[in-house]
Tab-separated table of C-alpha atoms in Angstrom:
chain	number	residue	atom	x	y	z
A	1	UNK	CA	114.342	105.216	86.473
A	2	UNK	CA	112.887	107.933	88.651
A	3	UNK	CA	115.706	109.970	90.139
A	4	UNK	CA	116.247	112.593	92.770
A	5	UNK	CA	119.440	114.602	92.510
A	6	UNK	CA	121.160	116.665	95.164
A	7	UNK	CA	124.552	118.335	95.359
A	8	UNK	CA	126.596	116.078	97.606
A	9	UNK	CA	128.467	118.988	99.113
A	10	UNK	CA	129.878	119.483	101.545
A	11	UNK	CA	128.206	122.848	101.871
A	12	UNK	CA	129.934	125.006	104.416
A	13	UNK	CA	128.352	128.195	105.808
A	14	UNK	CA	129.227	130.450	108.736
A	15	UNK	CA	127.003	130.572	111.775
A	16	UNK	CA	124.107	132.972	111.267
A	17	UNK	CA	124.151	132.708	107.472
A	18	UNK	CA	121.463	131.291	105.192
A	19	UNK	CA	122.083	127.751	103.974
A	20	UNK	CA	120.479	126.859	100.649
A	21	UNK	CA	119.996	123.228	99.708
A	22	UNK	CA	118.721	122.163	96.303
A	23	UNK	CA	117.070	119.107	94.826
A	24	UNK	CA	115.804	118.186	91.360
A	25	UNK	CA	113.600	115.257	90.435
A	26	UNK	CA	112.887	113.483	87.186
A	27	UNK	CA	109.285	112.244	87.623
A	28	UNK	CA	106.851	114.957	86.512
A	29	UNK	CA	104.047	113.085	88.256
A	30	UNK	CA	105.607	113.599	91.689
A	31	UNK	CA	103.154	115.008	94.195
A	32	UNK	CA	104.772	114.992	97.645
A	33	UNK	CA	108.130	116.398	98.627
A	34	UNK	CA	110.008	116.067	101.879
A	35	UNK	CA	113.205	117.182	103.535
A	36	UNK	CA	114.852	114.986	106.135
A	37	UNK	CA	117.796	115.799	108.376
A	38	UNK	CA	120.171	113.010	109.306
A	39	UNK	CA	122.863	113.428	111.909
A	40	UNK	CA	125.870	111.149	111.674
A	41	UNK	CA	125.011	107.718	113.047
A	42	UNK	CA	121.323	108.564	113.452
A	43	UNK	CA	118.180	107.923	111.445
A	44	UNK	CA	116.519	110.516	109.164
A	45	UNK	CA	114.242	113.033	110.858
A	46	UNK	CA	111.413	114.670	108.909
A	47	UNK	CA	111.740	118.454	109.014
A	48	UNK	CA	109.594	119.744	106.137
A	49	UNK	CA	106.908	118.550	103.770
A	50	UNK	CA	105.502	120.458	100.785
A	51	UNK	CA	102.827	119.490	98.297
A	52	UNK	CA	102.016	122.581	96.205
A	53	UNK	CA	104.032	125.185	94.330
A	54	UNK	CA	105.417	128.047	96.359
A	55	UNK	CA	107.005	128.512	99.720
A	56	UNK	CA	106.275	126.880	103.049
A	57	UNK	CA	107.851	128.260	106.187
A	58	UNK	CA	108.354	126.569	109.554
A	59	UNK	CA	110.539	128.438	111.996
A	60	UNK	CA	113.980	128.901	110.490
A	61	UNK	CA	113.198	126.511	107.638
A	62	UNK	CA	111.582	127.390	104.305
A	63	UNK	CA	110.822	124.806	101.654
A	64	UNK	CA	110.282	125.975	98.088
A	65	UNK	CA	108.659	123.942	95.330
A	66	UNK	CA	108.568	124.622	91.603
A	67	UNK	CA	106.874	121.735	89.819
A	68	UNK	CA	107.360	123.250	86.359
A	69	UNK	CA	111.123	123.253	86.905
A	70	UNK	CA	110.990	119.994	88.913
A	71	UNK	CA	112.916	121.687	91.667
A	72	UNK	CA	112.687	121.690	95.451
A	73	UNK	CA	114.835	123.679	97.814
A	74	UNK	CA	115.332	124.120	101.535
A	75	UNK	CA	116.520	127.362	103.079
A	76	UNK	CA	117.823	127.422	106.627
A	77	UNK	CA	117.977	130.931	108.065
A	78	UNK	CA	120.272	131.926	110.932
A	79	UNK	CA	122.181	128.650	110.582
A	80	UNK	CA	123.469	127.136	113.800
A	81	UNK	CA	126.261	124.611	114.384
A	82	UNK	CA	123.530	122.191	115.485
A	83	UNK	CA	122.193	122.305	111.901
A	84	UNK	CA	125.336	120.510	110.721
A	85	UNK	CA	124.000	117.266	109.246
A	86	UNK	CA	123.162	115.560	105.978
A	87	UNK	CA	119.948	116.818	104.412
A	88	UNK	CA	117.972	114.337	102.342
A	89	UNK	CA	115.409	115.282	99.727
A	90	UNK	CA	112.630	112.728	99.231
A	91	UNK	CA	109.924	112.591	96.585
A	92	UNK	CA	106.769	110.528	96.198
A	93	UNK	CA	104.575	110.113	93.154
A	94	UNK	CA	101.528	109.717	95.363
A	95	UNK	CA	98.444	107.929	94.138
A	96	UNK	CA	99.110	104.194	94.298
A	97	UNK	CA	102.859	104.668	94.646
A	98	UNK	CA	103.541	104.477	98.342
A	99	UNK	CA	107.282	104.850	98.310
A	100	UNK	CA	109.760	107.656	98.784
A	101	UNK	CA	112.654	108.122	96.401
A	102	UNK	CA	115.595	109.773	98.123
A	103	UNK	CA	118.462	111.838	96.895
A	104	UNK	CA	121.867	110.923	98.239
A	105	UNK	CA	121.912	113.930	100.512
A	106	UNK	CA	123.861	117.133	100.970
A	107	UNK	CA	126.280	117.391	103.880
A	108	UNK	CA	125.940	120.780	105.556
A	109	UNK	CA	128.572	122.136	107.922
A	110	UNK	CA	127.852	125.303	109.904
A	111	UNK	CA	131.045	126.856	111.218
A	112	UNK	CA	130.956	128.761	114.531
B	1	UNK	CA	103.196	109.557	121.455
B	2	UNK	CA	105.752	106.777	121.080
B	3	UNK	CA	107.825	106.819	117.932
B	4	UNK	CA	108.797	104.033	115.584
B	5	UNK	CA	110.607	101.222	117.376
B	6	UNK	CA	113.030	98.915	115.628
B	7	UNK	CA	114.683	95.881	117.133
B	8	UNK	CA	117.385	94.881	117.422
B	9	UNK	CA	119.579	97.966	117.065
B	10	UNK	CA	122.689	96.049	116.082
B	11	UNK	CA	123.286	92.637	114.552
B	12	UNK	CA	126.337	90.734	113.432
B	13	UNK	CA	125.686	87.735	111.214
B	14	UNK	CA	127.759	85.342	109.160
B	15	UNK	CA	127.438	84.947	105.393
B	16	UNK	CA	124.766	82.429	104.498
B	17	UNK	CA	122.716	82.978	107.633
B	18	UNK	CA	119.312	84.578	107.723
B	19	UNK	CA	118.078	87.484	109.815
B	20	UNK	CA	114.736	88.915	110.923
B	21	UNK	CA	114.278	92.568	111.814
B	22	UNK	CA	111.258	93.975	113.589
B	23	UNK	CA	109.447	97.300	113.424
B	24	UNK	CA	106.594	98.690	115.532
B	25	UNK	CA	105.009	101.760	113.915
B	26	UNK	CA	103.573	104.843	115.549
B	27	UNK	CA	100.195	104.126	117.093
B	28	UNK	CA	97.466	104.654	114.497
B	29	UNK	CA	99.833	104.338	111.542
B	30	UNK	CA	98.925	101.480	109.250
B	31	UNK	CA	101.718	101.743	106.691
B	32	UNK	CA	105.226	100.444	107.249
B	33	UNK	CA	108.010	100.861	104.721
B	34	UNK	CA	111.511	99.435	104.805
B	35	UNK	CA	114.637	101.061	103.421
B	36	UNK	CA	118.261	100.029	103.140
B	37	UNK	CA	120.884	102.709	103.629
B	38	UNK	CA	124.497	102.267	102.525
B	39	UNK	CA	127.222	104.879	101.990
B	40	UNK	CA	127.408	104.131	98.274
B	41	UNK	CA	123.732	103.794	97.342
B	42	UNK	CA	122.062	106.007	99.909
B	43	UNK	CA	118.519	105.202	100.991
B	44	UNK	CA	116.840	102.596	98.826
B	45	UNK	CA	113.232	101.438	99.097
B	46	UNK	CA	112.688	97.762	99.877
B	47	UNK	CA	108.908	97.389	100.284
B	48	UNK	CA	105.792	98.883	101.838
B	49	UNK	CA	102.970	97.204	103.715
B	50	UNK	CA	99.498	98.447	104.557
B	51	UNK	CA	96.870	96.401	106.375
B	52	UNK	CA	98.980	93.258	106.041
B	53	UNK	CA	99.283	93.662	102.240
B	54	UNK	CA	102.421	94.529	100.315
B	55	UNK	CA	101.510	97.490	98.112
B	56	UNK	CA	104.881	98.300	96.610
B	57	UNK	CA	108.235	96.619	96.220
B	58	UNK	CA	111.669	97.931	95.315
B	59	UNK	CA	114.351	96.357	93.159
B	60	UNK	CA	115.854	93.923	95.607
B	61	UNK	CA	116.351	90.173	95.179
B	62	UNK	CA	113.847	87.706	96.537
B	63	UNK	CA	116.117	87.043	99.516
B	64	UNK	CA	114.561	90.158	100.993
B	65	UNK	CA	111.037	89.623	102.207
B	66	UNK	CA	108.659	91.127	104.679
B	67	UNK	CA	105.307	90.847	106.296
B	68	UNK	CA	102.918	92.879	108.388
B	69	UNK	CA	100.740	91.705	111.218
B	70	UNK	CA	97.198	92.743	112.122
B	71	UNK	CA	98.536	95.173	114.756
B	72	UNK	CA	100.581	96.898	111.984
B	73	UNK	CA	103.899	95.634	113.333
B	74	UNK	CA	106.180	94.505	110.554
B	75	UNK	CA	109.115	92.216	110.090
B	76	UNK	CA	111.624	91.926	107.303
B	77	UNK	CA	113.701	88.871	106.615
B	78	UNK	CA	116.903	88.491	104.685
B	79	UNK	CA	117.924	84.961	103.816
B	80	UNK	CA	121.307	83.664	102.671
B	81	UNK	CA	123.110	86.790	103.809
B	82	UNK	CA	125.842	88.267	101.655
B	83	UNK	CA	128.615	90.668	102.651
B	84	UNK	CA	126.904	93.341	100.555
B	85	UNK	CA	123.832	93.165	102.774
B	86	UNK	CA	125.731	95.011	105.481
B	87	UNK	CA	123.783	98.231	105.912
B	88	UNK	CA	121.517	100.295	108.092
B	89	UNK	CA	117.954	99.015	107.720
B	90	UNK	CA	115.350	101.637	108.398
B	91	UNK	CA	111.674	101.250	108.982
B	92	UNK	CA	109.310	104.153	108.316
B	93	UNK	CA	105.777	104.532	109.594
B	94	UNK	CA	102.986	106.589	108.031
B	95	UNK	CA	99.210	106.820	107.947
B	96	UNK	CA	99.169	105.064	104.595
B	97	UNK	CA	97.218	107.625	102.610
B	98	UNK	CA	98.376	109.208	99.361
B	99	UNK	CA	100.586	111.758	101.146
B	100	UNK	CA	103.290	109.540	102.627
B	101	UNK	CA	104.650	111.679	105.433
B	102	UNK	CA	106.947	109.041	106.881
B	103	UNK	CA	108.683	108.876	110.241
B	104	UNK	CA	111.731	106.692	110.696
B	105	UNK	CA	112.799	104.419	113.491
B	106	UNK	CA	116.332	104.346	114.851
B	107	UNK	CA	117.328	101.635	112.418
B	108	UNK	CA	119.004	98.257	112.697
B	109	UNK	CA	122.708	98.191	111.864
B	110	UNK	CA	123.403	94.810	110.216
B	111	UNK	CA	126.971	93.671	109.728
B	112	UNK	CA	127.609	90.521	107.710
B	113	UNK	CA	131.006	88.912	108.223
């Protein structure tokens, strides 16, 4: 059973701080990694994708991938109250496997 | 560019009935995937279609089925509804290559009573 694990939280940070969200996966063959943000009552929104080891930055978001440790993380700098949401980590094995396996999400609360 | 459109947004059905949900992907996207989201199980993969062919299927009973049309629009059907089928059903659209960057529709909230 291929699994994706995330801390359920809630993770609470003050406004302006760095929020760090972590994800581990069990399938060593995984090739594509994604972070989605889901506001309460809404559908998931893709915010980051990463395919190779290292860091990828997009605005206030940085995704980090370490395939050897089977670990993906998302850093949110200068956190804002509008970042309060559930963050979902998703992993795909690629190749002929066209599905995403999701973690159960980490609830982030940014306090003003 | 229009996003992924799912209809209807909300449904209330009775146990034993069947239901059909619809999804129109982003223009140019040929892959449509369906997911079920519940508070207890999170997001779970149902199936994926590309060019009218099912390429992958999750671990759901045969009551859950789907299809894709030549214009890439997709439908999923759930027959003989059970109370446990109450969930948010999400459709995701992607290009269909090996790097499945998927974009979700607003979802259909199904309540079975």
